XYZ file of C-alpha atoms in Angstrom:
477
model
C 3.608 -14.395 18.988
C 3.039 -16.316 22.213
C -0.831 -15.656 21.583
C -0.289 -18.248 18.206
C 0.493 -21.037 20.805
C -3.150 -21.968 19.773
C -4.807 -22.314 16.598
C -7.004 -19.354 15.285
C -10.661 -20.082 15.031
C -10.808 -20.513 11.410
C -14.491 -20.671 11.864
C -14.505 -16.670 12.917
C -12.045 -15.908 10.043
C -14.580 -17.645 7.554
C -17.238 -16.080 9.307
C -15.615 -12.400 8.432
C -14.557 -13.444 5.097
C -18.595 -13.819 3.599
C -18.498 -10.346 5.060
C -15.749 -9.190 2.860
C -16.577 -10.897 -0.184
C -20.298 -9.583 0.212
C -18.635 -5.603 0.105
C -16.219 -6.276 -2.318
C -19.489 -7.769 -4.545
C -20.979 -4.245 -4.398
C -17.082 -3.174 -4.781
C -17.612 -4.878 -8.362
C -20.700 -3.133 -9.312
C -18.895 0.253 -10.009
C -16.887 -1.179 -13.211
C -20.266 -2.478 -14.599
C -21.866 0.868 -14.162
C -18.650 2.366 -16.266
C -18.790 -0.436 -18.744
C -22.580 0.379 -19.053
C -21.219 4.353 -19.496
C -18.855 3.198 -21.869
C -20.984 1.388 -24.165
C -18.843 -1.724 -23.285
C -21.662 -4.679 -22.897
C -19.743 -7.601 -22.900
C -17.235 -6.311 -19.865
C -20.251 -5.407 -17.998
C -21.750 -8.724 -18.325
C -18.449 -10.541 -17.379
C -18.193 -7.680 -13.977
C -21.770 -8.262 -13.344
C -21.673 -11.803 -13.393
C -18.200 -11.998 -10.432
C -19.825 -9.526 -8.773
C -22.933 -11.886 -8.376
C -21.366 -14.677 -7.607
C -18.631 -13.430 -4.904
C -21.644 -11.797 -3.491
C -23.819 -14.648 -3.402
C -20.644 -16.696 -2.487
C -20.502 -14.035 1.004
C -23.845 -14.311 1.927
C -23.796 -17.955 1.883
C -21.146 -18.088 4.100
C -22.484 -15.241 6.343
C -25.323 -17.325 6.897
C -23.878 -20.224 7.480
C -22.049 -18.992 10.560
C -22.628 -18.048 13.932
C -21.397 -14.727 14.957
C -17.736 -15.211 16.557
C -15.837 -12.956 18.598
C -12.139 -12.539 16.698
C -9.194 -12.875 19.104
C -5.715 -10.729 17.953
C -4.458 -13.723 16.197
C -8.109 -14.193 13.960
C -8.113 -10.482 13.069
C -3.946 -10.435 11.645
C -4.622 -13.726 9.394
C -8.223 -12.119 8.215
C -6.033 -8.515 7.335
C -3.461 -11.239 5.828
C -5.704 -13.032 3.946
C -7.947 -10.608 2.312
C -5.151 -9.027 -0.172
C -4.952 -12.443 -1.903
C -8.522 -13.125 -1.888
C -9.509 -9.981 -3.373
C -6.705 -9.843 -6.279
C -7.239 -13.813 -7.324
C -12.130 -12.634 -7.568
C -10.662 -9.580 -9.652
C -8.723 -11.169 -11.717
C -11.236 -13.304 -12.952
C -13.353 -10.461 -14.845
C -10.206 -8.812 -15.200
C -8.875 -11.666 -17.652
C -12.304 -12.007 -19.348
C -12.591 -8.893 -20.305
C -8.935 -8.252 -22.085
C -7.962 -12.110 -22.940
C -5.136 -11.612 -20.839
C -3.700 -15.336 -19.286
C -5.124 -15.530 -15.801
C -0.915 -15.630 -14.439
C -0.808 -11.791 -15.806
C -4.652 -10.477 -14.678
C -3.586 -11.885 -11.278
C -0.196 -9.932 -11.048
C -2.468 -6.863 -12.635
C -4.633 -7.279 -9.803
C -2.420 -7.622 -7.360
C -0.963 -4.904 -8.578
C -4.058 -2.915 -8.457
C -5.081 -3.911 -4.551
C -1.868 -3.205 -2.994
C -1.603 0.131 -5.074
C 1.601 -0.674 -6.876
C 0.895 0.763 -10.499
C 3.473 -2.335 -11.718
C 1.728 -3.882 -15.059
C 2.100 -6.737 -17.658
C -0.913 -5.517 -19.345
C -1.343 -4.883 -23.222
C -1.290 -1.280 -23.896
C -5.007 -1.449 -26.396
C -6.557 -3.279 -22.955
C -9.434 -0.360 -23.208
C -11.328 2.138 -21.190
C -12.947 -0.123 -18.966
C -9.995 -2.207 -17.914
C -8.198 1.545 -17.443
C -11.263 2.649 -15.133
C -11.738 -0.874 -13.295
C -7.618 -1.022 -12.331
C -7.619 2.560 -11.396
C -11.094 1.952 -9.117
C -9.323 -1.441 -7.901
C -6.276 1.006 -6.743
C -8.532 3.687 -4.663
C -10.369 1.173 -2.734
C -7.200 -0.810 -2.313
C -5.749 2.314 -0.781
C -8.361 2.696 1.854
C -8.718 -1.120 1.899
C -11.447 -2.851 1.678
C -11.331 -4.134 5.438
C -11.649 -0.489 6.353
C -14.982 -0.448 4.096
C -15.993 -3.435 5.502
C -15.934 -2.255 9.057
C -17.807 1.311 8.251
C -20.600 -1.044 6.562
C -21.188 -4.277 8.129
C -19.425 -5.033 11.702
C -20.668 -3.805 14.985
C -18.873 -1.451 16.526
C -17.258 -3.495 19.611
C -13.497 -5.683 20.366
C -14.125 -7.453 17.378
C -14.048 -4.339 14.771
C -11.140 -2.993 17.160
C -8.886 -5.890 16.485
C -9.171 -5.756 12.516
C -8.389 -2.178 12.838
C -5.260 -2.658 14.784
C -4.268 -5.459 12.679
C -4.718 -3.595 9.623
C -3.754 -0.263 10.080
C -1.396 -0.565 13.616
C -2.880 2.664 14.867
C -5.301 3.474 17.370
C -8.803 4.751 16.476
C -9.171 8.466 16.159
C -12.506 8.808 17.443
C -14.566 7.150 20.144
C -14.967 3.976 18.057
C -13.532 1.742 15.459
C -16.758 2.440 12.804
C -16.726 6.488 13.470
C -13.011 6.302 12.748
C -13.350 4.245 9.241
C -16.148 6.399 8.156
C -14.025 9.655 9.021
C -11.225 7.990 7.143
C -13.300 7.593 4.396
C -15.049 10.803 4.098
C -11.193 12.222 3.818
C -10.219 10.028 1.229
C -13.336 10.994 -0.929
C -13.022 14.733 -0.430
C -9.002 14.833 -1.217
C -9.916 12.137 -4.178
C -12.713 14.729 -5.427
C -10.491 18.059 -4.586
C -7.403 15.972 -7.191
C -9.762 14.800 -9.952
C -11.432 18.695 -10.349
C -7.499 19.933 -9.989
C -6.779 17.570 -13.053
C -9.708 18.641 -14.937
C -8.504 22.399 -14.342
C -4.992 21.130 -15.736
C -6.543 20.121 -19.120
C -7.127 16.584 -18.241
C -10.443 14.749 -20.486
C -13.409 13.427 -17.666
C -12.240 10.161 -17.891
C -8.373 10.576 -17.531
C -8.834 12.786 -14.377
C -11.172 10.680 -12.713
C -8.617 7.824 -13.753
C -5.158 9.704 -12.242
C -7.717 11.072 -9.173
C -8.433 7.972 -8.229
C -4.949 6.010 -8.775
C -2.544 9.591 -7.425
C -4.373 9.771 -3.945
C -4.387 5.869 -3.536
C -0.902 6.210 -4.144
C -0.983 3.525 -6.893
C 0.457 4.840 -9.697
C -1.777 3.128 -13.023
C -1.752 5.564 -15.899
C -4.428 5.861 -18.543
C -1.365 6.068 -20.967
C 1.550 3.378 -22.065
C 3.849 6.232 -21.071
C 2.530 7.786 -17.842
C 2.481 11.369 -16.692
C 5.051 11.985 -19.434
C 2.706 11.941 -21.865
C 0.468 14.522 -20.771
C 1.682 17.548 -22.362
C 1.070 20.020 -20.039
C 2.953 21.293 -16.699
C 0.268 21.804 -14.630
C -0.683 18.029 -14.596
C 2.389 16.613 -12.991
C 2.430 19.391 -10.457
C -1.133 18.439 -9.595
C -1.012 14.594 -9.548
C 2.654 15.241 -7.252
C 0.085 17.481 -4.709
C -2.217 14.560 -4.881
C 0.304 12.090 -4.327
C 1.737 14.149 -1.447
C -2.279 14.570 0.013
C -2.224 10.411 0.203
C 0.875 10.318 1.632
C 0.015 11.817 4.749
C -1.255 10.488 7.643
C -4.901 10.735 7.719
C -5.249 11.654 11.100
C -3.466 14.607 10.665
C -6.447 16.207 7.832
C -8.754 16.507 11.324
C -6.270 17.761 13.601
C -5.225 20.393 10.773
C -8.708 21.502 10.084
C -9.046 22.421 13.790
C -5.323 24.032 13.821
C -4.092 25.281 11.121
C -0.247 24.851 12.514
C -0.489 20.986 13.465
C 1.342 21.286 9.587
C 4.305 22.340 11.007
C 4.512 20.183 13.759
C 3.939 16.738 12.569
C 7.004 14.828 12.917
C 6.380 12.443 9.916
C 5.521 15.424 7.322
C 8.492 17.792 8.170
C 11.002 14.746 7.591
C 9.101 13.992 4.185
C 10.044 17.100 3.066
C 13.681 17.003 4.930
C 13.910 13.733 2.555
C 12.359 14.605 -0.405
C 14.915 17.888 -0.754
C 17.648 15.836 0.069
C 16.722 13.326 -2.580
C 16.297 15.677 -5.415
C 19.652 16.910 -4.605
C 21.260 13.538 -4.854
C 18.926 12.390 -7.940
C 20.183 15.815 -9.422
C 23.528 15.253 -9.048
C 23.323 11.406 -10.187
C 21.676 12.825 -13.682
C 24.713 15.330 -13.613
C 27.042 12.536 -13.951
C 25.259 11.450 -17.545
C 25.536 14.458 -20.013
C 22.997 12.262 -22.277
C 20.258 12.256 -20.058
C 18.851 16.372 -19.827
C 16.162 16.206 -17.302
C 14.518 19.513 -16.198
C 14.257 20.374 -12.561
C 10.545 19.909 -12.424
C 10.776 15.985 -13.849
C 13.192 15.281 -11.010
C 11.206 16.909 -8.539
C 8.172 14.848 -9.779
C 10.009 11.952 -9.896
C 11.609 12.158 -6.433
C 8.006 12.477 -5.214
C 6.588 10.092 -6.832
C 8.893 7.711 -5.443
C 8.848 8.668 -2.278
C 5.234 8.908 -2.213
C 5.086 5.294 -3.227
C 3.225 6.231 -6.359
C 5.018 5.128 -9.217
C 3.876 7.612 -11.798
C 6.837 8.882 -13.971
C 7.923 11.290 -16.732
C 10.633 9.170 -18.194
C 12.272 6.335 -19.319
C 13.702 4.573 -16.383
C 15.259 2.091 -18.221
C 17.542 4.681 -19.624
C 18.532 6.146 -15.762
C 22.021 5.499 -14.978
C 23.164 2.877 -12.109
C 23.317 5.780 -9.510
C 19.911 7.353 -10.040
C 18.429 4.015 -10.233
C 19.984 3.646 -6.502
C 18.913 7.032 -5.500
C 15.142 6.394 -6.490
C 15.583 2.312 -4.642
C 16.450 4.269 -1.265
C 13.215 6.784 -1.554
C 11.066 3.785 -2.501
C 11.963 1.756 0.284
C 11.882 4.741 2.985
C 8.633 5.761 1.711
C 5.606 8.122 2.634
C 3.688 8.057 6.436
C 1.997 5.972 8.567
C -1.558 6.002 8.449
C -1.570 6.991 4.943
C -1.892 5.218 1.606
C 1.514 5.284 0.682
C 3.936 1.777 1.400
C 7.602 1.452 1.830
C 9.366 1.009 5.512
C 7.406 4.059 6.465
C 9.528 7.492 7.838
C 8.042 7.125 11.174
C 9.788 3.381 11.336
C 13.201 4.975 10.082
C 12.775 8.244 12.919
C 12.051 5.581 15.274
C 15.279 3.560 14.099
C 17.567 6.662 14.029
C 16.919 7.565 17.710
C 17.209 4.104 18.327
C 20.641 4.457 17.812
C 21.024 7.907 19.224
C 19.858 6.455 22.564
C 21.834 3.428 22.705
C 25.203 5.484 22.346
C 23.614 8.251 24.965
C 23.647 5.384 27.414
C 27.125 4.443 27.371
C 27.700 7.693 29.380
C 24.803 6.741 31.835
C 24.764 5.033 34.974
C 23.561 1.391 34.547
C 20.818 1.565 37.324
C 19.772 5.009 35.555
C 16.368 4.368 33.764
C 15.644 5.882 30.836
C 12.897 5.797 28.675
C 13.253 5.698 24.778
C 11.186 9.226 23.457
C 10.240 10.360 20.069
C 9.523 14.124 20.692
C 7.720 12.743 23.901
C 6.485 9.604 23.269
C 7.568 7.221 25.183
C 8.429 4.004 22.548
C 7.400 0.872 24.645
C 9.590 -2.150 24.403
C 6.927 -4.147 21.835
C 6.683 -1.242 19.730
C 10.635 -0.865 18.979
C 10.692 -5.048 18.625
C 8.132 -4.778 15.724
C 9.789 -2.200 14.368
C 13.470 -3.827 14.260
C 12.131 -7.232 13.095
C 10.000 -5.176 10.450
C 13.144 -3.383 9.344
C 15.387 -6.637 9.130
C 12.643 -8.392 7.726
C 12.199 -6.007 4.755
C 15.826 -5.966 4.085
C 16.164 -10.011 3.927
C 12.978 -9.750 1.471
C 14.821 -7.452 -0.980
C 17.805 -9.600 -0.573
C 15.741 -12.860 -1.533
C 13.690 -11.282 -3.963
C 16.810 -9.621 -5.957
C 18.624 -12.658 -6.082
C 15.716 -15.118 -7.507
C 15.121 -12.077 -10.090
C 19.515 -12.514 -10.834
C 19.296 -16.127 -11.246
C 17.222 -15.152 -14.180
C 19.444 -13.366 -15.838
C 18.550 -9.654 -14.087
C 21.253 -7.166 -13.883
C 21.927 -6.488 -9.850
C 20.946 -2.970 -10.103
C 17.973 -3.279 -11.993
C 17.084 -6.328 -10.260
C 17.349 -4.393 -6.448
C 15.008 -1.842 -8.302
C 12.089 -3.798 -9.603
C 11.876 -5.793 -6.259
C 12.093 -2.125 -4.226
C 9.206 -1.150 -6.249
C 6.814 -3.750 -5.813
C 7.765 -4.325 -2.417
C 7.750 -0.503 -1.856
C 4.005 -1.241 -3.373
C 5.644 1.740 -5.872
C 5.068 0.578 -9.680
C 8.007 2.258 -11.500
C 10.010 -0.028 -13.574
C 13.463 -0.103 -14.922
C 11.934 -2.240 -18.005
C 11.989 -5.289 -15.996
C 8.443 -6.011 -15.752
C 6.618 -6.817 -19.026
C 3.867 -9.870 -19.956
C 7.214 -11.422 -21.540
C 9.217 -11.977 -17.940
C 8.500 -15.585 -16.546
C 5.835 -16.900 -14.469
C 7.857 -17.477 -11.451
C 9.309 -13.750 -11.298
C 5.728 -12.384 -11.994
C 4.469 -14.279 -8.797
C 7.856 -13.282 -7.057
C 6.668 -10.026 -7.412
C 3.276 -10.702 -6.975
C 4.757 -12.047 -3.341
C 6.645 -8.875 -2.679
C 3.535 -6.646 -3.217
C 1.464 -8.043 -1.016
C 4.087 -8.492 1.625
C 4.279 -4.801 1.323
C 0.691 -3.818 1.423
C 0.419 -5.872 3.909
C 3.163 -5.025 6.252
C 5.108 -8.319 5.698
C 4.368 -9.841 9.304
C 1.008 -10.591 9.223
C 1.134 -12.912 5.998
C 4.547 -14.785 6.727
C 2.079 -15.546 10.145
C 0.067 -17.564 7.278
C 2.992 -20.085 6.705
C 3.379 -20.703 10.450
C 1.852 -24.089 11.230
C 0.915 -23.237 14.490
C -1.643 -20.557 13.351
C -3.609 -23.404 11.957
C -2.609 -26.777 13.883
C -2.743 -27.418 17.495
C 0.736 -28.220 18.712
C 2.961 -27.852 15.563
C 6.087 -25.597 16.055
């Protein structure tokens, strides 16, 4: 924070932005080709046209500027400002195309780029709008910084700093640009390995290329009003859970595994998934128990236990109909959520491990010397000071956010549980919905939630930096 003492150079940020806007114009050419496919002129017209103009719009500014050198503080405000920027261009073809009011094709957006899967859209919205939201969803997932820095920036401190400010890990290979493009030759080939799963499960062309793109990004949009559930047959819930699961992982582990076999068993992060994703069906299970009118089979509360833990959002059911309890159970695995590193949102399980022997190490110290130092370890990392701040302010953060959130959504008439659930999901970045969330609900809750998504795609701290003065006036507190 001290390094926000001065201004960022909004000059650089600018200067990064034509960069963005330029990839996310070729970003926008992939809906025209599948309006093309589709026989769909008119939506192709309206994609062609933003994708023209934000591209045009990019180079202009590219141009413009001198090359700058982005400090810390340029590269967290660029990661926090490129969410917004992308959902409000997308939106614009977005409305065009289905009539929708711009207030809803933003929050469908939105909704879209941080991979939530929550919608106010009309259910006859058509192909294209299905292809372009599920598209909008798998590039959100790898974001479109990371395709901006595999295409355009130098390698260099620069392309480091956007990728620690966007994805808070260090690069997996020599350099920032060998790591994105690694990255994104992963998320292709799991992307490719769902979508021909899928079509093995009886899935048409378009719906598994649709649920391929939206299961691995984690985002949860359905090419049907009533999601998973109304695909007939077994195979295809089992399949997009296995995808879900595939984006949920940290990406660095897909190398590590490929080169041995048992890094599986040994990742940290994965073996707790599964410690918490058994322990949830048990409790979901036992909260449907308590309901003799809801009969739910074990493999729809398997599925749904994954999917929100994954942070996916697809579902087999009603949630509406879910009583108080299971409602709560599904809140708690959408706000511990999937790994780091991976596509998935929620606090993250390597946040909560961190957290947990937090505690374990303050209580060990009561029965240690005070002189005696010890250094906080997770299975022998040493946890520097910094690392366990973020964390704790992350943590607290996230829970004052749901507190906020659920209360604005009460004043307006929301039941408490319902309400804690609908703001879990879209700050989770999840997309299930206890019926809260419709084109009906008013403005100010749909930009609530708008709010919460992007606080959780983007990891909350970097955007509340946005609303501190001092990241764009000299002096101001």
């Amino acid at each position: 924070m001290y390094e926000l003492v001065s201004p960022i150079n909004t000059y650089a940020v600018a200067k990064y932005i034509g960069y963005l806007l330029m990839i996310f114009a070729l970003v926008l050419t992939v809906p025209v080709g599948a309006a093309l496919l589709l026989g769909d002129f008119s939506s192709a017209y309206y994609y062609a046209l933003t994708s023209i103009i934000t591209g045009m719009l990019g180079f202009a500014i590219y141009k413009v500027l001198p090359e700058y050198e982005l400090e810390t503080k340029d590269a967290i405000v660029l990661a926090a400002l490129a969410f917004p920027l992308i959902s409000v261009v997308s939106s614009i073809p977005m409305s065009l195309t289905t009539g929708m009011p711009f207030i809803d094709a933003f929050f469908e957006s939105v909704s879209a780029t941080t991979t939530t899967g929550l919608s106010v859209a009309p259910t006859d919205a058509g192909p294209v709008f299905l292809f372009s939201r599920a598209w909008s969803q798998w590039v959100g997932g790898i974001g479109i910084i990371l395709i901006a820095l595999s295409v355009f920036v130098n390698p260099g401190a620069s392309a480091f700093r956007i990728y620690k400010a966007y994805s808070g890990e260090k690069p997996i290979k020599p350099t920032v640009v060998s790591t994105t493009r690694l990255i994104g030759k992963i998320y292709v080939a799991i992307t490719v390995i769902a979508t021909a799963i899928l079509l093995l499960s009886g899935m048409s062309l378009f719906d598994a290329i649709a649920h391929g793109l939206s299961s691995v990004s984690t985002g949860g949009f359905s090419t049907r009003p009533g999601s998973v559930g109304e695909f007939g047959h077994i195979l295809v819930p089992l399949t997009i859970a296995i995808a879900c699961i595939m984006g949920a992982i940290n990406f660095e582990l897909y190398p590590e595994v490929l080169k041995n076999p048992k890094k599986i068993a040994e990742n940290l992060e994965l073996r707790y998934f599964f410690i918490i994703a058994g322990i949830g069906t048990l409790i979901f299970t036992f909260s449907i128990l308590q309901d003799p009118g809801i009969q739910l089979g074990t493999t729809e509360i398997a599925f749904q236990v994954i999917s929100a833990l994954t942070t996916a959002g697809f579902s087999t059911l009603d949630m509406s109909v879910l009583p108080d309890s299971s409602k709560a159970a599904l809140s708690g695995l959408m706000w511990i959520g999937g790994s780091i590193g991976s596509t998935a949102g929620g606090i993250k399980i390597f946040r909560l491990i961190v957290l947990a022997g937090l505690i374990r190490f303050v209580f060990l110290r009561f029965f240690l010397p005070k002189e005696t130092v010890t250094p906080f370890r997770i299975r022998g990392r040493i946890i520097e000071n910094d690392e366990m701040y973020q964390i704790t302010v992350f943590v607290a953060l996230y829970v004052v956010i749901v507190i906020v959130s659920t209360y604005i959504l009460m004043l307006h008439g929301i039941g408490t549980e319902n309400a804690i659930f609908e703001v879990s999901s879209a700050l989770g970045t999840v997309g299930l919905s206890a019926g809260v969330t419709d084109a009906t609900m008013p403005s100010i809750l749909k930009l609530v939630l708008c709010f919460d998504m992007l606080l959780g795609r983007i990891e909350i701290i970097p955007i509340l930096i946005l609303f501190m003065p001092r990241t764009w006036i000299q002096g101001a507190r």
